Short mmCIF file of C-alpha atoms in Angstrom, two decimals:
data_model
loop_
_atom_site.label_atom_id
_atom_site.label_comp_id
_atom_site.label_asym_id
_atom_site.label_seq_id
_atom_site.Cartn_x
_atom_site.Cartn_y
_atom_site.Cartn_z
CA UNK D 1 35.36 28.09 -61.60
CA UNK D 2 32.62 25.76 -60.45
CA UNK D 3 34.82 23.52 -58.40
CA UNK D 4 36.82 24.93 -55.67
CA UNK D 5 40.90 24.77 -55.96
CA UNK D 6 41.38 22.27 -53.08
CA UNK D 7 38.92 19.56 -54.68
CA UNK D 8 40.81 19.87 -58.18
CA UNK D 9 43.94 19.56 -56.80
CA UNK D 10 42.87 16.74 -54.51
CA UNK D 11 41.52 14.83 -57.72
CA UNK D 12 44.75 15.94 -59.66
CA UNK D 13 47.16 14.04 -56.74
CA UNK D 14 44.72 11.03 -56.51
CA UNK D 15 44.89 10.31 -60.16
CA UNK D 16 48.15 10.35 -60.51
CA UNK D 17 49.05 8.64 -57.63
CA UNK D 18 46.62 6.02 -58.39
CA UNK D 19 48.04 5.79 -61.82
CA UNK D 20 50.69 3.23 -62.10
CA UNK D 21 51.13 3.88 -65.76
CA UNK D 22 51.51 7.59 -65.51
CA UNK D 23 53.89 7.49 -62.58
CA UNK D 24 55.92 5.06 -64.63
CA UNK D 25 56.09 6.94 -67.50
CA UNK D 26 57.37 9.80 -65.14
CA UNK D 27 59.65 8.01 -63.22
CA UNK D 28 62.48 10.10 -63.65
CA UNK D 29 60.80 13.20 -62.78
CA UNK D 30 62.12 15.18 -59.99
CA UNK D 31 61.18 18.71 -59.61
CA UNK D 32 58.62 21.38 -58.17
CA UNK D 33 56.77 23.30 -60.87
CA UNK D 34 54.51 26.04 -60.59
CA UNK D 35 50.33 25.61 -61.47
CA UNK D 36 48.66 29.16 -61.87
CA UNK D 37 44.99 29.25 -61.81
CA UNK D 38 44.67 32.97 -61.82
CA UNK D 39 47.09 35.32 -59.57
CA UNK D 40 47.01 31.96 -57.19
CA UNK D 41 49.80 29.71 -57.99
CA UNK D 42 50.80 26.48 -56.28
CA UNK D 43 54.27 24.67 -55.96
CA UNK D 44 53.65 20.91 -57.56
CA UNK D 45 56.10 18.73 -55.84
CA UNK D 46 56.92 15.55 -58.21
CA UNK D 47 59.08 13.04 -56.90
CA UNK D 48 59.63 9.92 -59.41
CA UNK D 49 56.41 10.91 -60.80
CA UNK D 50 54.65 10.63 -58.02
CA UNK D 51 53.28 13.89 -56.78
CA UNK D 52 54.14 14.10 -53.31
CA UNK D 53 52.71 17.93 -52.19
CA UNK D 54 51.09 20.82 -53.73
CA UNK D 55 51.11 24.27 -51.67
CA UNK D 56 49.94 26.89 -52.35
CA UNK D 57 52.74 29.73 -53.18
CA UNK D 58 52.91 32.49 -50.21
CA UNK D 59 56.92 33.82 -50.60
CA UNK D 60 58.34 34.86 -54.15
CA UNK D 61 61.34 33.32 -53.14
CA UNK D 62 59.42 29.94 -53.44
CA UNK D 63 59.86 28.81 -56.87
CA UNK D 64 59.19 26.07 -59.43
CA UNK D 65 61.57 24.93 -62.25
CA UNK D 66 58.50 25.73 -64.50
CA UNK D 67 54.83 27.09 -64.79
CA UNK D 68 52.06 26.79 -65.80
CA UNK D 69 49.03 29.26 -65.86
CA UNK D 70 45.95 30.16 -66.90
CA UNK D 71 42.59 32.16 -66.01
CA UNK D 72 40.34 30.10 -64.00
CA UNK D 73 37.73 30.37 -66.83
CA UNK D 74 40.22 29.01 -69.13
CA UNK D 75 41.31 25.92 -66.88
CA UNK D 76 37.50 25.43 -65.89
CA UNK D 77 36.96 24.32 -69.72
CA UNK D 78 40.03 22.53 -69.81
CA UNK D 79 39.18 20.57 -67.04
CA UNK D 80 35.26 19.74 -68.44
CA UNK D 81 34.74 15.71 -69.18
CA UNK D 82 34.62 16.56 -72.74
CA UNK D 83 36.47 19.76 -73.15
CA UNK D 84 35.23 22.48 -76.47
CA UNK D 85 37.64 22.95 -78.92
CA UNK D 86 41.22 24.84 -77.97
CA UNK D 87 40.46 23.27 -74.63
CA UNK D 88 41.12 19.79 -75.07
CA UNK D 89 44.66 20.01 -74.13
CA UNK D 90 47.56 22.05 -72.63
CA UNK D 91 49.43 22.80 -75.81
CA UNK D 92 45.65 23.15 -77.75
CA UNK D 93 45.51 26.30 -75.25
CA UNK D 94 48.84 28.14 -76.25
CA UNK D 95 48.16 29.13 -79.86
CA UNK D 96 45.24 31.76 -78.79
CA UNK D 97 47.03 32.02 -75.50
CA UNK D 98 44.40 30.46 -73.22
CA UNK D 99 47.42 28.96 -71.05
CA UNK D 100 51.17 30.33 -70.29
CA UNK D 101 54.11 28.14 -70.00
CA UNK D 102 56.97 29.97 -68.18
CA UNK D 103 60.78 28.78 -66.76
CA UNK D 104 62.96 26.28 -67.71
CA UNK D 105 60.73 24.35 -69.88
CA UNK D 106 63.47 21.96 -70.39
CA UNK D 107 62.18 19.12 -68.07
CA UNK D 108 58.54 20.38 -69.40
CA UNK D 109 59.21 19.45 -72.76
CA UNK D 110 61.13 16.03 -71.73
CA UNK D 111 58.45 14.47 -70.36
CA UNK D 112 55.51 16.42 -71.94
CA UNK D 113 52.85 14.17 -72.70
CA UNK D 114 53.42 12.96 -68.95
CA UNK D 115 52.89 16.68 -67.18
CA UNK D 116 49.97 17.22 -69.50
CA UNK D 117 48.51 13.95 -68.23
CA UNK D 118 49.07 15.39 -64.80
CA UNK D 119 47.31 18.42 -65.73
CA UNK D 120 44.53 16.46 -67.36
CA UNK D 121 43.59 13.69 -64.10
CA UNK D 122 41.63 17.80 -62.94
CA UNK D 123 39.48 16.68 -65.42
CA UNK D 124 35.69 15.59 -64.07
CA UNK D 125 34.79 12.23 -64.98
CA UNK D 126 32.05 11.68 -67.97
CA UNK D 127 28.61 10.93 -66.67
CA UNK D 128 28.15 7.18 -66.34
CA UNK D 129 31.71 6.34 -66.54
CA UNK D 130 33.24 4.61 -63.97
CA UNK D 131 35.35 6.29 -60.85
CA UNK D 132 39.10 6.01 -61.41
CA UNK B 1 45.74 -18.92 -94.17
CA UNK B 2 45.38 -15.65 -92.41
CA UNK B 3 42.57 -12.86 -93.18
CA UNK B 4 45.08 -10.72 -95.36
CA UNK B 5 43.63 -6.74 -95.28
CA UNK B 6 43.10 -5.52 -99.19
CA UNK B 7 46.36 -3.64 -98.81
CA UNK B 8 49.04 -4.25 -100.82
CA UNK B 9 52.72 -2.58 -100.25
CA UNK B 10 55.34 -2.41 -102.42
CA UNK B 11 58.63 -0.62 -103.02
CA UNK B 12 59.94 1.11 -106.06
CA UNK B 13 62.95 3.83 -106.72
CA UNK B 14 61.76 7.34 -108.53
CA UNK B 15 63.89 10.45 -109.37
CA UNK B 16 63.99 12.94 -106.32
CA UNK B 17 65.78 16.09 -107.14
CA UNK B 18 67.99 14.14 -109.60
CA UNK B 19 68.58 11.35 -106.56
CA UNK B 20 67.55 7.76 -106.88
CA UNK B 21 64.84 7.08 -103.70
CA UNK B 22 63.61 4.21 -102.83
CA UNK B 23 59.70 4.89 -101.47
CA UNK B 24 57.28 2.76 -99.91
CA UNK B 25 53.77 2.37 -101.58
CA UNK B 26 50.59 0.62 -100.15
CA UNK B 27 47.32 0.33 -102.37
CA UNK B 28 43.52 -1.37 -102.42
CA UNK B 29 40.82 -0.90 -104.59
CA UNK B 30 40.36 0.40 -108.56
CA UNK B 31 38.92 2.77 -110.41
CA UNK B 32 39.50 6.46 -110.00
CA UNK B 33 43.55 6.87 -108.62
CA UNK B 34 42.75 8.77 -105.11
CA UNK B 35 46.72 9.77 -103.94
CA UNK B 36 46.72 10.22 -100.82
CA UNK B 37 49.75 12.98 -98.79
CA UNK B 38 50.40 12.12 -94.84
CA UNK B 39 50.96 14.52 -92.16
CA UNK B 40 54.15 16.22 -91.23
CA UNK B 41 55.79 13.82 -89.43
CA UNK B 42 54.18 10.72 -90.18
CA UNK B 43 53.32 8.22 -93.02
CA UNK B 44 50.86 6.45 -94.87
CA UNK B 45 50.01 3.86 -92.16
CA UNK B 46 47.74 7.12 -91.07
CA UNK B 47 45.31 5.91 -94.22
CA UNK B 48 45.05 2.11 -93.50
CA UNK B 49 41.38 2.26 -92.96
CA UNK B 50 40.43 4.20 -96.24
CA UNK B 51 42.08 0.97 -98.30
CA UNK B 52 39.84 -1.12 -96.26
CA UNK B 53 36.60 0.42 -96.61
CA UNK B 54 34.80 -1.04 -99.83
CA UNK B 55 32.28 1.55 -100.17
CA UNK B 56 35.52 3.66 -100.88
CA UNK B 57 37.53 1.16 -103.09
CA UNK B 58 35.14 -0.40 -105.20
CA UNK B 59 35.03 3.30 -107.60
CA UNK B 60 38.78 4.82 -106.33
CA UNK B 61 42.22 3.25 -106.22
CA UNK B 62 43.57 4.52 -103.01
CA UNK B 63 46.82 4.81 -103.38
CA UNK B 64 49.19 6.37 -100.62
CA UNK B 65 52.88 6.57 -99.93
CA UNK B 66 55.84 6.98 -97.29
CA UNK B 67 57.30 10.28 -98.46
CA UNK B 68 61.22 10.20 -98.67
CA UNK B 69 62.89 10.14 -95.21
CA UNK B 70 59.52 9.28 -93.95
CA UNK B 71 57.88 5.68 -93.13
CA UNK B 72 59.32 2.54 -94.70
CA UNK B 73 60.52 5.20 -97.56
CA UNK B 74 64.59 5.57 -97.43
CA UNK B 75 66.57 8.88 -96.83
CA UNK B 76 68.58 9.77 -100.11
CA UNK B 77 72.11 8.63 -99.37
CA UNK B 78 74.41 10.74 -97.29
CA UNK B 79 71.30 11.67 -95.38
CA UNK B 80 73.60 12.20 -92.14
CA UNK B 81 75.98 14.69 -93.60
CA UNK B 82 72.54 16.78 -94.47
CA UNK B 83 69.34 18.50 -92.46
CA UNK B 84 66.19 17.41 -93.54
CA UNK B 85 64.19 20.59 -94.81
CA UNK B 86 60.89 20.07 -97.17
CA UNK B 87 60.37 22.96 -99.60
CA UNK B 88 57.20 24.03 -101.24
CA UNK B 89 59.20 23.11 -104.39
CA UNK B 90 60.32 19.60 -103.45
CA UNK B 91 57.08 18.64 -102.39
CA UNK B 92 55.09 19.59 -105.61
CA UNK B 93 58.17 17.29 -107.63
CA UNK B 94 58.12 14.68 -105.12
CA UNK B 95 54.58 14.34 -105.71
CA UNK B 96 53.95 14.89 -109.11
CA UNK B 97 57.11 12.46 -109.86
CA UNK B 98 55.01 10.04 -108.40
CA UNK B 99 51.77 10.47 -110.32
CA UNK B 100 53.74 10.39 -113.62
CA UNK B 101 56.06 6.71 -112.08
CA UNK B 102 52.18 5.11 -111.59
CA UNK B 103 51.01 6.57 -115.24
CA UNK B 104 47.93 8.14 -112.94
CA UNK B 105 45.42 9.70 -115.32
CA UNK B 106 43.34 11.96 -113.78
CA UNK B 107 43.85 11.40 -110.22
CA UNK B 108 42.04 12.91 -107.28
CA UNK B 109 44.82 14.15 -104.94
CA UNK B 110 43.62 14.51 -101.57
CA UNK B 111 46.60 15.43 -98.12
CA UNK B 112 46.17 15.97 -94.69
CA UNK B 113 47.79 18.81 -92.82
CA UNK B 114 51.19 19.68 -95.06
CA UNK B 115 49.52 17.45 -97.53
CA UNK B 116 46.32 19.17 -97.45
CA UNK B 117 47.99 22.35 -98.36
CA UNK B 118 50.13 20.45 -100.92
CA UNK B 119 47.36 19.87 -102.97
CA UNK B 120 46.08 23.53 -103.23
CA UNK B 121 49.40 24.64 -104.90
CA UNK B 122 48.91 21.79 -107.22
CA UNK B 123 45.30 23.33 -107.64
CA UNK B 124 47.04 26.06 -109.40
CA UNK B 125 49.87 24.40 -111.21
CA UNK B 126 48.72 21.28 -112.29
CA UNK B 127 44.87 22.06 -112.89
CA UNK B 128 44.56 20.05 -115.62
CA UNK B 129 46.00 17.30 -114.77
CA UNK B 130 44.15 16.25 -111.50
CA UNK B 131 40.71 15.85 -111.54
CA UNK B 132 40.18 17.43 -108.18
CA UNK B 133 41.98 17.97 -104.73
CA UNK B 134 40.90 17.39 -101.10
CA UNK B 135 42.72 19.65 -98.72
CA UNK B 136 41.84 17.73 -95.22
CA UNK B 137 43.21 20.22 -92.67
CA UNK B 138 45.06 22.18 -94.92
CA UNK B 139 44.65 25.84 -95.44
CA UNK B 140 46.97 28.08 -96.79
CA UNK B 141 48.50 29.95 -94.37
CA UNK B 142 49.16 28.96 -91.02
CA UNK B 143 50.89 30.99 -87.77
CA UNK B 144 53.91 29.07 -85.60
CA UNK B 145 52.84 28.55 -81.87
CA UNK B 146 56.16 26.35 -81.01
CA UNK B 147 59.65 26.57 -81.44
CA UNK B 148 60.44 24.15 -83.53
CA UNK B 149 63.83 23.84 -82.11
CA UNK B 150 62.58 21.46 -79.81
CA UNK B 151 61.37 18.31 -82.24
CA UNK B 152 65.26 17.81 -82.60
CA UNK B 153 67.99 17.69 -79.90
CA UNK B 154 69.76 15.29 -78.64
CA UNK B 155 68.19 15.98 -74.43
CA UNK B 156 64.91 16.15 -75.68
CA UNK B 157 63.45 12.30 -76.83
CA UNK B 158 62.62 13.48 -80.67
CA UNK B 159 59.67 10.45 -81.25
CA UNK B 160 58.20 11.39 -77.45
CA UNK B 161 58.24 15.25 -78.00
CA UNK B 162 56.44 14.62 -81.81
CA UNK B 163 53.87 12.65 -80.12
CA UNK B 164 53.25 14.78 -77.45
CA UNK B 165 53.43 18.09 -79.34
CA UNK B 166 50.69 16.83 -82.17
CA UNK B 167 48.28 14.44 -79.28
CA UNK B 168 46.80 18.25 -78.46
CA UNK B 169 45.27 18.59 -81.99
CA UNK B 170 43.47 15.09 -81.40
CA UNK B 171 39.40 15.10 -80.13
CA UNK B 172 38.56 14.47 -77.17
CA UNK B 173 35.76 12.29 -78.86
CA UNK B 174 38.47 10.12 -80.90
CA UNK B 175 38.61 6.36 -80.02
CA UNK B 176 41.79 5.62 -77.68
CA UNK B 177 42.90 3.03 -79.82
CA UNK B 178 43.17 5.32 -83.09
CA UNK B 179 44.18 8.22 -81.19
CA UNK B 180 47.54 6.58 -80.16
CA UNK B 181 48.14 4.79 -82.99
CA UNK B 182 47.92 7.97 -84.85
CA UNK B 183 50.45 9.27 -82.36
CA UNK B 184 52.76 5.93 -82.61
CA UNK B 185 53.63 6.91 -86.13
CA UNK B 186 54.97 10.07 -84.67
CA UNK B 187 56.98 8.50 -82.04
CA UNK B 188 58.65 6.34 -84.95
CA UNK B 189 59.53 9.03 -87.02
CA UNK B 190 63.25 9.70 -87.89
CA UNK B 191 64.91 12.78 -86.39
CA UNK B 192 64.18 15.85 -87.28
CA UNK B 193 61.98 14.81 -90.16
CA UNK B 194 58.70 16.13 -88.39
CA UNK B 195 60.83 19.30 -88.05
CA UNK B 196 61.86 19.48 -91.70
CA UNK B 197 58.04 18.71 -92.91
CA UNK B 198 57.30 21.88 -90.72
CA UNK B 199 59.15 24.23 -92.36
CA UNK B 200 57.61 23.85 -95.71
CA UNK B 201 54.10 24.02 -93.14
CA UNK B 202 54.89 26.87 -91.39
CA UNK B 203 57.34 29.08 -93.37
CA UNK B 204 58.11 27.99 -96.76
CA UNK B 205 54.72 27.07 -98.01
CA UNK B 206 52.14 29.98 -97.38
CA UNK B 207 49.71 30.73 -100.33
CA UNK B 208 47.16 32.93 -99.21
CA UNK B 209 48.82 35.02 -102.29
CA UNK B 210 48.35 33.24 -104.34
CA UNK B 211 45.53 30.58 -103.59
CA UNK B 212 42.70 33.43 -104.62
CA UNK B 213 44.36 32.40 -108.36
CA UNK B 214 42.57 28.49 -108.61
CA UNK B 215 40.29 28.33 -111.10
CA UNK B 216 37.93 25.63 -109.43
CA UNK B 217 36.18 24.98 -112.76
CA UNK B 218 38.98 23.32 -113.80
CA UNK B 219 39.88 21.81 -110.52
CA UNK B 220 36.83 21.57 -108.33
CA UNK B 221 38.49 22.05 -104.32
CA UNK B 222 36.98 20.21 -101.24
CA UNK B 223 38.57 21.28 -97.74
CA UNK B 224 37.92 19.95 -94.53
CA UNK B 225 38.51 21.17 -91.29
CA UNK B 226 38.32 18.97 -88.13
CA UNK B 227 36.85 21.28 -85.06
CA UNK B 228 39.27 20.17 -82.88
CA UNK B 229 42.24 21.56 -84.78
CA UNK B 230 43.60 24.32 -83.06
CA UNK B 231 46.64 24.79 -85.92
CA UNK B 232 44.90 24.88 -89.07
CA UNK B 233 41.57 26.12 -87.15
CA UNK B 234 37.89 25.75 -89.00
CA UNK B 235 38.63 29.65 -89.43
CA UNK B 236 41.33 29.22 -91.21
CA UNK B 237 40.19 26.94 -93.43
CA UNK B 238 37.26 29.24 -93.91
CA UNK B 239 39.43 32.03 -94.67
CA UNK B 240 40.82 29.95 -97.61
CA UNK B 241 38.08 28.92 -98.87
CA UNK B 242 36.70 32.94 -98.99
CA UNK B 243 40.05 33.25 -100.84
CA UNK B 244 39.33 30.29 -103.60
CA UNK B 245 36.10 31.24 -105.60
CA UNK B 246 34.08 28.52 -105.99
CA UNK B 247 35.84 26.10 -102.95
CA UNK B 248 33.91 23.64 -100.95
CA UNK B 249 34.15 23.83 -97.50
CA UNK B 250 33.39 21.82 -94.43
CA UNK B 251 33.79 21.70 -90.58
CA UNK B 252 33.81 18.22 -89.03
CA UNK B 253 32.62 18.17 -85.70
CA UNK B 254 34.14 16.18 -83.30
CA UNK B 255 36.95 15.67 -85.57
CA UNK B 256 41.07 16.69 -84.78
CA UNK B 257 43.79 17.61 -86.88
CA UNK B 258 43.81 13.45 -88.04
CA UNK B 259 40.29 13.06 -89.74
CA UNK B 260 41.57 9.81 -91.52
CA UNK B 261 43.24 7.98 -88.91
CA UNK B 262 41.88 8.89 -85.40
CA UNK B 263 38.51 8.95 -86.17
CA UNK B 264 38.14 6.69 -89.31
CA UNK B 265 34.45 5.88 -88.48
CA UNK B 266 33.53 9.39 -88.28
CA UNK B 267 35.88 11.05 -90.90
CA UNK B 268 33.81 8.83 -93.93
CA UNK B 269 30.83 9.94 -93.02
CA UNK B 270 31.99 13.61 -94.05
CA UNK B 271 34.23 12.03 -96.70
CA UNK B 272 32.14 9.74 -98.73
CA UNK B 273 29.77 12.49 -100.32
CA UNK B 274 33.17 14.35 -101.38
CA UNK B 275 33.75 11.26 -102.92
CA UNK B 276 30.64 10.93 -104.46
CA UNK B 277 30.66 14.34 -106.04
CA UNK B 278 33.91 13.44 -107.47
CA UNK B 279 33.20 10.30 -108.88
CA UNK B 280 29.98 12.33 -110.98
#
């Protein structure tokens, strides 16, 4: 991946954060799910859609409700301003298996088009467009 | 007086597996009938722009309608004793029942998605009595990557988990305006109906046995496959197309799994010399 972890990750919590839409639209989101990049994952701590802490995971016995993984090659696509085809989205990874969803995807799949969102604010902005 | 769009919508009742339905029509234009089959899921709203593009109406009669249970199109009575399921079977009379209500002669038949894969059975069956099908995003066999189970239950939101399950098969490049619209006729749909269109999609329709069996001399086939669509992939659509001698085939860059409604500006330029070609 071109961009370290930390940087991502820092991007992913400012754009949410800063995102009075999306933390609207997951207001009632409550939970710690998992993000795998790799064999590295990290605990995603939402709280009313805010995301309040991501750590990265060091005991087994730290969990998430759900997860989320993929190769770092796979999520460095995903996360280019204009992503190639099967990389535009989470769900436009899973048919040729680019990305793993694991868990109780319950709370996933409530509130899906928010937590893909969340994944998406990784993205790097398009040349010449404006800083969120 | 307001600047009224060249559509026209209207409702009328036709025979539905011997049931009396009453389904939503909108039309512009004359000329050529070009039906036109929505998504899984959605409804005709998804080919507004099509009926207001003259370089399109002035030689074909778009014509395109809410299937039953779908759009401004009613559910047969008793429709909450019964779960919605479209079969390869119901679809072909639904659609045909319609051509023969409008006294179509000739008509071009063109879907998108489950309507794009309508049209090659009626390749087969009804060769002689369309004058050619476009199969936008439609091949003929396709491979589940979701449950479906989730579209429709009662903790999941059914019109938020439709929208969010089909907004990953829209291009990046697709104006935000047109890409949620597109998904705002999935958020309206009725429940379980998106589920029901995708088991004739997924299961009940496949026709890679049979699709090698068109005779496109008699009915010339045009199929287009968005790049962006990672269910009914450009290689699956090529695959088809190896299977139908004679097939026309096309990969539209920059284009999703919605060619007609999230990218309208794009989608004609790949559409309008299919059109042409038809039109002789």
């Amino acid at each position: 991946m071109s961009r370290d972890v930390e940087s991502i990750i820092t991007q992913i919590i400012q754009g949410v954060n800063g995102d009075a839409a999306l933390v609207r639209r997951g207001r009632y989101v409550n939970l710690t799910f998992q993000l795998g990049i790799d064999n590295h994952n990290y605990l995603v701590t939402v709280d009313n859609g805010r995301l309040t802490d991501i750590q990265p995971r060091l005991l087994s016995t730290e969990t998430g409700v759900f997860s989320v993984r993929a190769k770092s090659e796979h999520w460095h696509k995903f996360w280019l301003p204009v992503p190639p085809r099967d990389y535009q989205d989470l769900f436009s990874m899973l048919p040729k298996q680019y990305a793993q969803i694991d868990g109780n995807v319950l709370p996933l799949m409530q509130n899906l088009q928010y937590f893909k969102d969340v994944l998406a604010c990784g993205r790097m902005p398009q040349e010449g467009a404006a800083n969120a | 007086m307001p600047e009224f769009e060249p559509i026209v919508g209207r409702y009328f009742t036709m025979d539905v597996a011997g049931e009396a339905c009453r389904i939503y029509v909108e039309e512009a234009g004359s000329g050529i009938p070009l039906v036109c089959l929505h998504t899984a899921g959605s409804d005709a709203r998804q080919f507004r722009h099509l009926m207001c593009d003259e370089t399109i109406t002035r030689d074909y009669r778009v014509i395109a309608f809410d299937l039953p249970w779908h759009g401004k199109s009613n559910p047969p009575d008793g429709y909450r004793d019964r779960e919605y399921q479209l079969t390869t079977d119901l679809y072909k009379e639904i659609v045909m029942n319609f051509c023969h209500a409008f006294e179509l002669q000739q008509p071009v038949v063109m879907g998108c998605s489950m309507g794009g894969r309508i049209v090659l059975h009626l390749a087969l069956e009804q060769a002689g009595y369309f004058r050619s099908v476009i199969a936008l995003e439609g091949a003929d066999r396709l491979e589940p990557y979701y449950s479906l189970d989730w579209l429709h239950r009662p903790d999941v939101h059914g019109g938020e988990i439709c929208a969010a399950f089909v907004s990953a098969q829209v291009a990046p490049q697709s104006p935000d305006n047109y890409r949620w619209e597109t998904l705002w006729h999935y958020m309206q749909g009725g429940p379980g109906v998106f589920k029901g269109d995708l088991y004739f999609y997924w299961h009940d329709g496949h026709f890679d046995d049979r699709s090698p069996l068109i005779d496109t001399e008699k009915c010339p086939v045009y199929l287009l496959s968005g790049e962006y669509d990672c269910s009914c992939t450009p290689e699956r659509t090529q695959a088809t197309a190896d299977r139908i001698k004679g097939s026309s085939m096309m990969v539209m860059p920059g284009i999703g799994h919605f060619p007609m409604s999230e990218n309208p500006d794009k989608f004609r330029e790949y559409l309008l010399p299919v059109l042409e070609q038809i039109k002789g």
